[in-house]
Amino acid sequence: MQFQLSEEQLMIQKAARDFAQNECLPGVIERDEKQQFPKEQILKLAELGFMGMMTAPEYGGAGMDTISYVLAMEEISKVDASVSVCMSVNNSLVCWGLEKYGNEEQKQQYLVPLAQGCKNGELYIGAFLLSEPEAGSDATSQHTMAEDKGDHYIINGTKNWITNGGTASVYLVMAQTDPSKGSKGIDTFIIEKNTNGVTVGPKENKLGIRGSDTHSIMFQDVKVPKENRIGNDGFGFSFAMKTLAGGRIGIAAQALGIASGAYERSVEYAFGKEIAQHQAIQFKLADMATRIEAARLLCLRAAWEKDNGDDYTLSSSMAKVFASETAMWVTTEAVQIHGGYGYVKEYHVERLMRDAKITQIYEGTSEVQRIVIGRGILK
Ligand code: CAA
């Protein structure tokens, strides 16, 4: 066992840190306030190869490992979690799912531009459409229907809380094809946003990650050719679960970044001040640093398992539940250390505290992660 990062991983970490400081930090408070999607930042991330970091170069990606992805997610999330969630969904849920389970035509047509994050000079990203008004944690209860019409399907239904919902060009949509088969009667379809019958609802007005682009998406008699189904008939739920296992590593790394961003700001704030001499503050900083390090090790462990071809279902859920609870705790303590300054926008920690909350909710709540871990232990 060795705990050193490779030269290449350190370079990627530095590139992500520089990007966060130079491109994300300017204007981050205003983007949060105005709920402004960070389009410029995402286009620059695409130039760096970070929108398809783990995708093979022959499909437009940068061919990096999952450890590098965790390092980059942490650095960017320290500064702007609205940027990193967009990056995470495109990388883990969209590009990875297409690369692993899509066929060659689907990869050429969709994965290549998605991994590049750009097509004909324009932003080109994806979204993952699983959640519904009545199917959040209970993801098998899909109400969106896909009716088999021979050479095509007709899709009807509504998806909720979709990250990248308004800006994505391509949606991966889970829908029920045969309700009698439960989770085995679900398929995943590639649907272009500009298809007839697709409607994007208004942008959600959120507590945190306010720059990110979250919408409901409605499907009314949307015609989707059969060749846009991913995998065999009935593979859709399994596709969602396998893809989410990797997604949870990305969100764990996001939570880790939010926590370490708040911690670094707290150290900087306390340093040289009278309050830093008090044991009460030193103990807080010590606990913050310890929990963050534990979260980091869980994230890297899950990433390492994924890179080694091991089963990472359990480790990704462990990383996500621990890192997200750490993020919520650390950011709350960071606000406390800053006192009144922590409660106003200029010091960033109140935003990090608001951003931390979503990491306990999306890509499976903390309760869902505990179900996954518990079942894994008893299996
Ligand atoms: N891989 C493959 N198959 C899996 C699987 C996995 N990891 N997990 C479950 N399955 C299979 C099971 O084996 C089972 O098949 P059988 O019927 O043959 O046994 C089937 O799927 C149903 O599984 P369960 O009985 O375990 O299903 P369940 O209803 O009890 O719940 C759950 C499972 C873990 C709670 C699941 O519903 C879940 O993960 N829910 C959370 C959904 C989620 O994370 N949503 C996030 C939305 S995306 C998002 O947030 C993106 C964003 O915007 C940032």
XYZ file of N, CA, C and O in Angstrom, residues 89-255:
668
model
N -21.806 15.284 -13.172
C -22.901 14.595 -13.880
C -22.447 14.210 -15.289
O -22.670 13.081 -15.754
N -21.787 15.145 -15.978
C -21.369 14.832 -17.354
C -20.362 13.676 -17.388
O -20.461 12.769 -18.216
N -19.413 13.720 -16.436
C -18.378 12.683 -16.411
C -18.916 11.327 -15.988
O -18.763 10.342 -16.692
N -19.508 11.302 -14.766
C -19.827 10.010 -14.145
C -21.122 9.406 -14.628
O -21.207 8.200 -14.808
N -22.143 10.237 -14.752
C -23.454 9.664 -15.031
C -23.718 9.542 -16.522
O -24.440 8.654 -16.956
N -23.156 10.471 -17.293
C -23.476 10.475 -18.721
C -22.373 9.781 -19.532
O -22.601 8.736 -20.139
N -21.156 10.361 -19.493
C -20.078 9.784 -20.323
C -19.730 8.358 -19.891
O -19.589 7.466 -20.738
N -19.613 8.146 -18.600
C -19.216 6.799 -18.143
C -20.277 5.768 -18.542
O -19.959 4.693 -19.046
N -21.542 6.112 -18.319
C -22.636 5.185 -18.654
C -22.644 4.845 -20.134
O -22.809 3.687 -20.529
N -22.426 5.872 -20.970
C -22.426 5.639 -22.430
C -21.209 4.826 -22.852
O -21.306 3.943 -23.707
N -20.070 5.120 -22.264
C -18.856 4.394 -22.659
C -18.943 2.920 -22.259
O -18.561 2.032 -23.006
N -19.474 2.683 -21.062
C -19.517 1.314 -20.543
C -20.619 0.487 -21.210
O -20.428 -0.685 -21.516
N -21.783 1.100 -21.433
C -22.935 0.295 -21.864
C -23.512 0.674 -23.224
O -24.374 -0.032 -23.736
N -23.058 1.795 -23.798
C -23.583 2.190 -25.105
C -22.968 1.338 -26.214
O -21.921 0.716 -26.028
N -23.641 1.299 -27.388
C -23.028 0.587 -28.528
C -22.162 1.566 -29.330
O -22.133 2.772 -29.049
N -21.464 1.048 -30.320
C -20.482 1.862 -31.041
C -21.126 3.096 -31.704
O -20.581 4.204 -31.639
N -22.305 2.905 -32.301
C -22.973 4.053 -32.974
C -23.328 5.129 -31.940
O -23.160 6.324 -32.181
N -23.849 4.676 -30.781
C -24.217 5.645 -29.733
C -22.984 6.391 -29.239
O -23.027 7.597 -28.990
N -21.886 5.659 -29.125
C -20.648 6.308 -28.655
C -20.170 7.340 -29.670
O -19.790 8.452 -29.303
N -20.164 6.955 -30.956
C -19.673 7.896 -31.968
C -20.558 9.132 -32.031
O -20.073 10.251 -32.101
N -21.865 8.892 -32.010
C -22.783 10.028 -32.177
C -22.865 10.920 -30.939
O -22.900 12.149 -31.059
N -22.919 10.300 -29.756
C -23.173 11.104 -28.548
C -21.975 11.233 -27.615
O -21.688 12.310 -27.108
N -21.291 10.107 -27.366
C -20.221 10.169 -26.356
C -19.091 11.103 -26.780
O -18.597 11.889 -25.962
N -18.695 11.033 -28.052
C -17.538 11.831 -28.493
C -17.756 13.327 -28.187
O -16.953 13.927 -27.466
N -18.856 13.937 -28.645
C -19.014 15.370 -28.305
C -19.286 15.620 -26.824
O -18.861 16.642 -26.274
N -19.963 14.675 -26.157
C -20.236 14.881 -24.719
C -18.935 14.881 -23.925
O -18.754 15.679 -23.001
N -18.030 13.969 -24.265
C -16.754 13.896 -23.539
C -15.915 15.135 -23.827
O -15.121 15.571 -22.983
N -16.097 15.706 -25.022
C -15.378 16.949 -25.342
C -16.062 18.159 -24.705
O -15.479 19.235 -24.612
N -17.322 17.974 -24.299
C -18.088 19.058 -23.669
C -18.456 20.158 -24.638
O -18.891 21.242 -24.237
N -18.334 19.857 -25.907
C -18.436 20.928 -26.887
C -18.672 20.314 -28.278
O -18.101 19.270 -28.592
N -19.543 20.969 -29.074
C -19.767 20.519 -30.450
C -19.914 21.763 -31.321
O -20.713 22.651 -30.975
N -19.169 21.818 -32.378
C -19.164 22.998 -33.264
C -18.977 24.302 -32.478
O -19.670 25.291 -32.711
N -18.089 24.256 -31.490
C -17.783 25.463 -30.716
C -18.822 25.804 -29.654
O -18.681 26.788 -28.933
N -19.894 25.024 -29.567
C -20.953 25.305 -28.583
C -20.898 24.284 -27.459
O -20.508 23.135 -27.675
N -21.341 24.714 -26.260
C -21.419 23.811 -25.108
C -22.275 22.584 -25.468
O -23.340 22.718 -26.067
N -21.798 21.391 -25.113
C -22.553 20.164 -25.421
C -22.370 19.211 -24.246
O -21.343 18.560 -24.100
N -23.372 19.186 -23.348
C -23.258 18.344 -22.153
C -24.524 17.502 -22.001
O -25.501 17.678 -22.736
N -24.488 16.600 -21.014
C -25.611 15.687 -20.831
C -26.233 15.792 -19.455
O -25.697 16.441 -18.549
N -27.385 15.131 -19.311
C -28.079 15.067 -18.022
C -28.617 13.650 -17.824
O -28.781 12.899 -18.795
N -28.885 13.314 -16.567
C -29.286 11.962 -16.175
C -30.683 12.062 -15.568
O -30.854 12.687 -14.513
N -31.676 11.478 -16.229
C -33.062 11.713 -15.840
C -33.677 10.465 -15.211
O -34.346 9.673 -15.883
N -33.473 10.342 -13.910
C -34.049 9.213 -13.173
C -35.170 9.694 -12.246
O -36.273 9.137 -12.257
N -34.905 10.744 -11.467
C -35.857 11.183 -10.424
C -37.170 11.674 -11.019
O -37.206 12.312 -12.072
N -38.241 11.397 -10.273
C -39.581 11.833 -10.664
C -40.290 12.370 -9.433
O -39.846 12.116 -8.313
N -41.435 13.058 -9.633
C -42.166 13.566 -8.466
C -42.414 12.469 -7.429
O -42.365 12.717 -6.234
N -42.668 11.233 -7.887
C -42.951 10.151 -6.924
C -41.882 9.062 -6.941
O -42.122 7.938 -6.518
N -40.747 9.370 -7.529
C -39.654 8.379 -7.566
C -38.327 9.107 -7.352
O -37.591 9.375 -8.297
N -38.076 9.461 -6.085
C -36.797 10.076 -5.720
C -35.893 8.978 -5.202
O -35.218 8.292 -5.969
N -35.943 8.749 -3.874
C -35.187 7.628 -3.296
C -35.730 6.304 -3.812
O -34.977 5.365 -4.077
N -37.062 6.232 -3.951
C -37.704 4.996 -4.407
C -37.651 4.941 -5.940
O -38.665 5.075 -6.626
N -36.450 4.732 -6.443
C -36.224 4.904 -7.882
C -36.887 3.838 -8.757
O -37.030 4.033 -9.969
N -37.327 2.729 -8.154
C -37.985 1.699 -8.988
C -39.421 2.105 -9.354
O -39.998 1.534 -10.267
N -39.973 3.114 -8.645
C -41.375 3.501 -8.888
C -41.514 4.478 -10.052
O -42.131 5.541 -9.914
N -40.933 4.149 -11.162
C -40.970 5.047 -12.326
C -42.396 5.174 -12.887
O -43.065 4.165 -13.114
N -42.834 6.418 -13.098
C -44.145 6.629 -13.723
C -44.004 7.036 -15.190
O -44.962 7.012 -15.942
N -42.808 7.455 -15.570
C -42.589 7.800 -16.983
C -42.680 6.499 -17.788
O -42.031 5.503 -17.458
N -43.527 6.541 -18.805
C -43.804 5.313 -19.577
C -43.147 5.381 -20.949
O -43.175 6.418 -21.604
N -42.599 4.257 -21.374
C -42.073 4.132 -22.737
C -42.840 2.990 -23.405
O -42.705 1.831 -23.029
N -43.668 3.377 -24.363
C -44.512 2.376 -25.020
C -43.802 1.858 -26.265
O -43.406 2.657 -27.131
N -43.645 0.546 -26.335
C -42.937 -0.080 -27.459
C -43.835 -0.090 -28.699
O -44.917 -0.681 -28.692
N -43.389 0.580 -29.765
C -44.196 0.657 -30.993
C -43.489 -0.038 -32.152
O -43.620 0.367 -33.302
N -42.659 -0.999 -31.843
C -41.957 -1.721 -32.912
C -40.577 -1.176 -33.149
O -39.625 -1.591 -32.500
N -40.478 -0.197 -34.088
C -39.139 0.356 -34.347
C -38.847 1.604 -33.512
O -37.792 2.198 -33.627
N -39.822 2.014 -32.697
C -39.587 3.172 -31.832
C -40.401 3.056 -30.535
O -41.247 2.158 -30.406
N -40.124 3.956 -29.621
C -40.901 4.040 -28.371
C -41.591 5.399 -28.323
O -41.100 6.369 -28.904
N -42.706 5.458 -27.590
C -43.351 6.745 -27.311
C -43.241 6.981 -25.799
O -43.693 6.164 -24.991
N -42.620 8.107 -25.452
C -42.339 8.393 -24.036
C -43.267 9.479 -23.509
O -43.442 10.527 -24.154
N -43.847 9.216 -22.336
C -44.680 10.204 -21.647
C -44.320 10.223 -20.170
O -44.180 9.148 -19.559
N -44.211 11.410 -19.596
C -43.929 11.493 -18.154
C -43.167 12.759 -17.805
O -42.902 13.606 -18.664
N -42.837 12.857 -16.512
C -42.139 14.055 -15.995
C -40.969 13.642 -15.128
O -41.088 12.729 -14.313
N -39.846 14.309 -15.320
C -38.653 14.087 -14.497
C -38.382 15.349 -13.681
O -38.582 16.467 -14.179
N -37.918 15.165 -12.455
C -37.719 16.326 -11.557
C -36.275 16.504 -11.135
O -35.530 15.531 -11.104
N -35.938 17.716 -10.738
C -34.648 18.091 -10.124
C -33.487 17.653 -11.010
O -32.510 17.060 -10.520
N -33.582 17.938 -12.301
C -32.569 17.438 -13.226
C -31.419 18.449 -13.364
O -31.597 19.539 -13.918
N -30.247 18.021 -12.881
C -29.037 18.838 -13.013
C -28.679 18.932 -14.498
O -28.737 17.921 -15.205
N -28.305 20.122 -14.955
C -28.003 20.403 -16.371
C -29.272 20.340 -17.242
O -29.176 20.290 -18.477
N -30.441 20.317 -16.586
C -31.699 20.113 -17.332
C -31.913 21.107 -18.456
O -32.385 20.739 -19.534
N -31.565 22.373 -18.228
C -31.822 23.395 -19.251
C -30.698 23.546 -20.245
O -30.915 23.972 -21.386
N -29.487 23.192 -19.856
C -28.335 23.424 -20.729
C -27.896 22.173 -21.486
O -27.207 22.279 -22.497
N -28.281 21.001 -20.982
C -27.843 19.763 -21.642
C -28.449 19.649 -23.038
O -29.576 20.075 -23.273
N -27.673 19.068 -23.932
C -28.192 18.771 -25.273
C -28.741 17.354 -25.327
O -29.583 17.038 -26.158
N -28.224 16.492 -24.445
C -28.586 15.069 -24.486
C -29.048 14.609 -23.107
O -28.401 14.902 -22.103
N -30.158 13.898 -23.088
C -30.670 13.347 -21.828
C -30.566 11.821 -21.851
O -30.913 11.187 -22.866
N -30.137 11.231 -20.742
C -30.276 9.783 -20.556
C -31.504 9.607 -19.666
O -31.501 10.026 -18.498
N -32.553 9.013 -20.231
C -33.864 8.998 -19.576
C -34.280 7.566 -19.202
O -34.312 6.683 -20.063
N -34.602 7.365 -17.924
C -35.104 6.058 -17.491
C -36.637 6.071 -17.561
O -37.267 7.031 -17.094
N -37.197 5.024 -18.130
C -38.657 4.967 -18.245
C -39.125 3.519 -18.144
O -38.393 2.587 -18.483
N -40.364 3.373 -17.676
C -40.946 2.044 -17.474
C -41.504 1.523 -18.810
O -42.303 2.203 -19.454
N -41.059 0.358 -19.203
C -41.587 -0.233 -20.442
C -42.644 -1.285 -20.117
O -43.551 -1.534 -20.901
N -42.504 -1.931 -18.948
C -43.465 -2.970 -18.560
C -43.623 -2.952 -17.029
O -42.815 -3.555 -16.300
N -44.681 -2.272 -16.544
C -44.860 -2.127 -15.091
C -44.955 -3.475 -14.369
O -44.567 -3.585 -13.210
N -45.434 -4.511 -15.056
C -45.588 -5.816 -14.384
C -44.223 -6.413 -14.011
O -44.133 -7.288 -13.169
N -43.174 -5.927 -14.666
C -41.830 -6.477 -14.391
C -41.041 -5.662 -13.361
O -39.870 -5.964 -13.112
N -41.654 -4.629 -12.808
C -40.969 -3.819 -11.782
C -39.659 -3.259 -12.297
O -39.596 -2.705 -13.410
N -38.591 -3.431 -11.497
C -37.299 -2.841 -11.886
C -36.737 -3.465 -13.161
O -35.894 -2.878 -13.839
N -37.226 -4.670 -13.516
C -36.754 -5.333 -14.757
C -37.515 -4.828 -15.996
O -37.201 -5.219 -17.113
N -38.516 -3.985 -15.751
C -39.287 -3.426 -16.869
C -38.956 -1.959 -17.069
O -39.830 -1.160 -17.401
N -37.696 -1.603 -16.849
C -37.256 -0.201 -17.032
C -36.138 -0.185 -18.074
O -35.265 -1.059 -18.068
N -36.186 0.810 -18.979
C -35.113 0.984 -19.966
C -34.549 2.394 -19.858
O -35.202 3.304 -19.326
N -33.343 2.562 -20.407
C -32.735 3.897 -20.477
C -32.641 4.306 -21.946
O -32.186 3.512 -22.784
N -33.049 5.529 -22.238
C -33.056 6.033 -23.615
C -32.206 7.289 -23.742
O -32.170 8.112 -22.819
N -31.571 7.411 -24.898
C -30.848 8.652 -25.217
C -31.843 9.542 -25.963
O -32.336 9.158 -27.033
N -32.135 10.706 -25.378
C -33.099 11.612 -26.027
C -32.467 12.991 -26.154
O -31.953 13.547 -25.172
N -32.504 13.518 -27.371
C -31.965 14.874 -27.559
C -32.981 15.892 -27.055
O -34.187 15.709 -27.237
N -32.478 16.940 -26.415
C -33.392 17.922 -25.808
C -34.316 18.570 -26.845
O -35.475 18.855 -26.553
N -33.787 18.751 -28.058
C -34.616 19.456 -29.044
C -35.596 18.542 -29.783
O -36.112 18.908 -30.838
N -35.880 17.370 -29.222
C -36.858 16.468 -29.839
C -38.273 17.000 -29.597
O -38.563 17.532 -28.519
N -39.168 16.822 -30.569
C -40.567 17.251 -30.416
C -41.195 16.609 -29.190
O -41.042 15.405 -28.985
N -41.886 17.417 -28.376
C -42.589 16.869 -27.209
C -41.800 16.978 -25.912
O -42.331 16.666 -24.851
N -40.555 17.430 -26.008
C -39.753 17.626 -24.790
C -39.901 19.081 -24.345
O -39.700 19.997 -25.140
N -40.291 19.278 -23.067
C -40.429 20.643 -22.535
C -39.580 20.782 -21.280
O -39.611 19.913 -20.409
N -38.834 21.879 -21.212
C -37.999 22.158 -20.044
C -38.764 23.121 -19.133
O -39.180 24.195 -19.571
N -38.973 22.714 -17.873
C -39.673 23.568 -16.906
C -38.777 24.712 -16.447
O -37.594 24.778 -16.801
N -39.335 25.624 -15.623
C -38.516 26.754 -15.133
C -37.370 26.283 -14.243
O -37.442 25.202 -13.660
N -36.318 27.109 -14.151
C -35.163 26.767 -13.318
C -35.587 26.775 -11.844
O -36.272 27.700 -11.400
N -35.180 25.768 -11.104
C -35.521 25.699 -9.673
C -34.741 26.768 -8.894
O -33.564 26.993 -9.166
N -35.406 27.385 -7.929
C -34.794 28.400 -7.073
C -34.304 27.687 -5.805
O -35.076 27.393 -4.907
N -32.994 27.391 -5.752
C -32.505 26.439 -4.750
C -31.789 27.116 -3.565
O -31.334 28.247 -3.654
N -31.650 26.333 -2.489
C -30.896 26.763 -1.304
C -29.410 26.916 -1.640
O -28.775 27.904 -1.286
N -28.855 25.912 -2.300
C -27.427 25.929 -2.633
C -27.197 25.547 -4.084
O -28.161 25.438 -4.854
N -25.938 25.362 -4.446
C -25.519 25.140 -5.840
C -26.448 25.914 -6.792
O -26.966 25.377 -7.768
N -26.611 27.209 -6.473
C -27.634 28.001 -7.155
C -27.269 28.325 -8.603
O -28.139 28.621 -9.424
N -25.961 28.252 -8.918
C -25.562 28.503 -10.302
C -25.892 27.316 -11.187
O -26.082 27.456 -12.398
N -25.974 26.140 -10.599
C -26.230 24.952 -11.425
C -27.667 24.996 -11.917
O -28.526 25.653 -11.340
N -27.882 24.238 -12.953
C -29.051 24.409 -13.788
C -30.018 23.247 -13.545
O -29.867 22.189 -14.134
N -30.993 23.461 -12.645
C -31.870 22.360 -12.227
C -33.296 22.620 -12.694
O -33.860 23.680 -12.401
N -33.852 21.675 -13.409
C -35.184 21.858 -14.010
C -36.005 20.568 -13.933
O -35.431 19.480 -13.823
N -37.308 20.710 -14.099
C -38.163 19.561 -14.423
C -38.171 19.437 -15.942
O -38.082 20.448 -16.645
N -38.290 18.193 -16.415
C -38.360 17.979 -17.865
C -39.615 17.144 -18.133
O -39.816 16.099 -17.508
N -40.441 17.642 -19.059
C -41.682 16.933 -19.382
C -41.583 16.277 -20.768
O -41.033 16.875 -21.701
N -42.115 15.086 -20.864
C -42.137 14.350 -22.142
C -43.587 14.089 -22.516
O -44.326 13.471 -21.753
N -43.960 14.572 -23.689
C -45.322 14.316 -24.149
C -45.278 13.695 -25.537
O -44.879 14.338 -26.515
N -45.637 12.430 -25.602
C -45.636 11.668 -26.870
C -44.317 11.859 -27.623
O -44.314 12.166 -28.827
N -43.233 11.679 -26.926
C -41.912 11.859 -27.545
C -41.507 10.563 -28.245
O -41.466 9.489 -27.628
N -41.225 10.690 -29.539
C -40.886 9.510 -30.345
C -39.370 9.286 -30.299
O -38.589 10.175 -30.656
N -38.976 8.101 -29.837
C -37.545 7.797 -29.708
C -37.235 6.512 -30.479
O -37.837 5.465 -30.208
N -36.318 6.576 -31.442
C -36.002 5.356 -32.198
C -35.428 4.260 -31.296
O -34.767 4.564 -30.298
N -35.686 3.023 -31.653
C -35.251 1.904 -30.812
C -33.734 1.883 -30.637
O -33.226 1.472 -29.593
N -33.013 2.365 -31.668
C -31.545 2.334 -31.549
C -31.025 3.290 -30.466
O -29.857 3.257 -30.134
N -31.932 4.102 -29.899
C -31.501 5.000 -28.816
C -31.673 4.387 -27.430
O -31.443 5.045 -26.423
N -32.080 3.110 -27.385
C -32.145 2.431 -26.083
C -30.739 1.939 -25.725
O -30.021 1.439 -26.589
N -30.368 2.092 -24.452
C -29.039 1.621 -24.034
C -29.162 0.197 -23.487
O -29.922 -0.044 -22.538
N -28.442 -0.710 -24.101
C -28.433 -2.103 -23.629
C -29.696 -2.848 -24.011
O -30.547 -2.355 -24.753
N -29.817 -4.060 -23.482
C -30.977 -4.901 -23.792
C -32.224 -4.402 -23.080
O -32.139 -3.651 -22.110
N -33.380 -4.882 -23.572
C -34.657 -4.525 -22.962
C -34.639 -4.925 -21.476
O -34.260 -6.054 -21.136
N -35.010 -4.001 -20.593
C -35.075 -4.306 -19.158
C -33.797 -3.978 -18.397
O -33.716 -4.179 -17.188
N -32.799 -3.422 -19.092
C -31.503 -3.143 -18.463
C -31.466 -1.768 -17.780
O -30.522 -1.440 -17.065
N -32.517 -0.972 -17.949
C -32.469 0.438 -17.529
C -32.212 0.684 -16.054
O -31.460 1.595 -15.693
N -32.814 -0.110 -15.166
C -32.621 0.143 -13.736
C -31.213 -0.255 -13.314
O -30.551 0.438 -12.549
N -30.785 -1.370 -13.829
C -29.435 -1.831 -13.541
C -28.423 -0.789 -14.049
O -27.447 -0.454 -13.357
N -28.671 -0.260 -15.254
C -27.832 0.802 -15.814
C -27.760 1.971 -14.827
O -26.675 2.482 -14.521
N -28.940 2.366 -14.313
C -28.981 3.523 -13.394
C -28.180 3.238 -12.130
O -27.387 4.077 -11.675
N -28.348 2.059 -11.563
C -27.664 1.737 -10.298
C -26.151 1.650 -10.489
O -25.371 2.146 -9.684
N -25.737 0.996 -11.585
C -24.291 0.840 -11.822
C -23.654 2.207 -12.093
O -22.547 2.492 -11.645
N -24.360 3.030 -12.836
C -23.836 4.359 -13.161
C -23.772 5.224 -11.907
O -22.795 5.938 -11.669
N -24.816 5.123 -11.083
C -24.844 5.930 -9.852
C -23.735 5.539 -8.883
O -23.244 6.382 -8.126
N -23.312 4.285 -8.905
C -22.221 3.877 -7.998
C -20.971 4.716 -8.280
O -20.278 5.146 -7.355
N -20.695 4.966 -9.555
C -19.550 5.827 -9.911
C -19.857 7.285 -9.635
O -18.993 8.043 -9.181
N -21.117 7.679 -9.911
C -21.530 9.067 -9.652
C -21.327 9.433 -8.193
O -20.957 10.563 -7.859
N -21.574 8.466 -7.326
C -21.457 8.739 -5.880
C -20.011 9.032 -5.481
O -19.773 9.759 -4.516
N -19.049 8.509 -6.221
C -17.641 8.863 -5.948
C -17.450 10.350 -6.280
O -16.803 11.092 -5.525
N -18.023 10.778 -7.382
C -17.905 12.189 -7.781
C -18.544 13.116 -6.755
O -17.969 14.153 -6.383
N -19.727 12.752 -6.269
C -20.411 13.623 -5.296
C -19.699 13.559 -3.944
O -19.621 14.559 -3.220
N -19.149 12.396 -3.598
C -18.359 12.313 -2.363
C -17.173 13.275 -2.465
O -16.854 14.004 -1.511
N -16.527 13.294 -3.630
C -15.377 14.196 -3.827
C -15.837 15.655 -3.818
O -15.109 16.547 -3.365
N -17.040 15.893 -4.316
C -17.572 17.259 -4.252
C -17.764 17.676 -2.790
O -17.369 18.779 -2.382
N -18.359 16.785 -2.001
C -18.578 17.079 -0.581
C -17.234 17.298 0.122
O -17.083 18.224 0.933
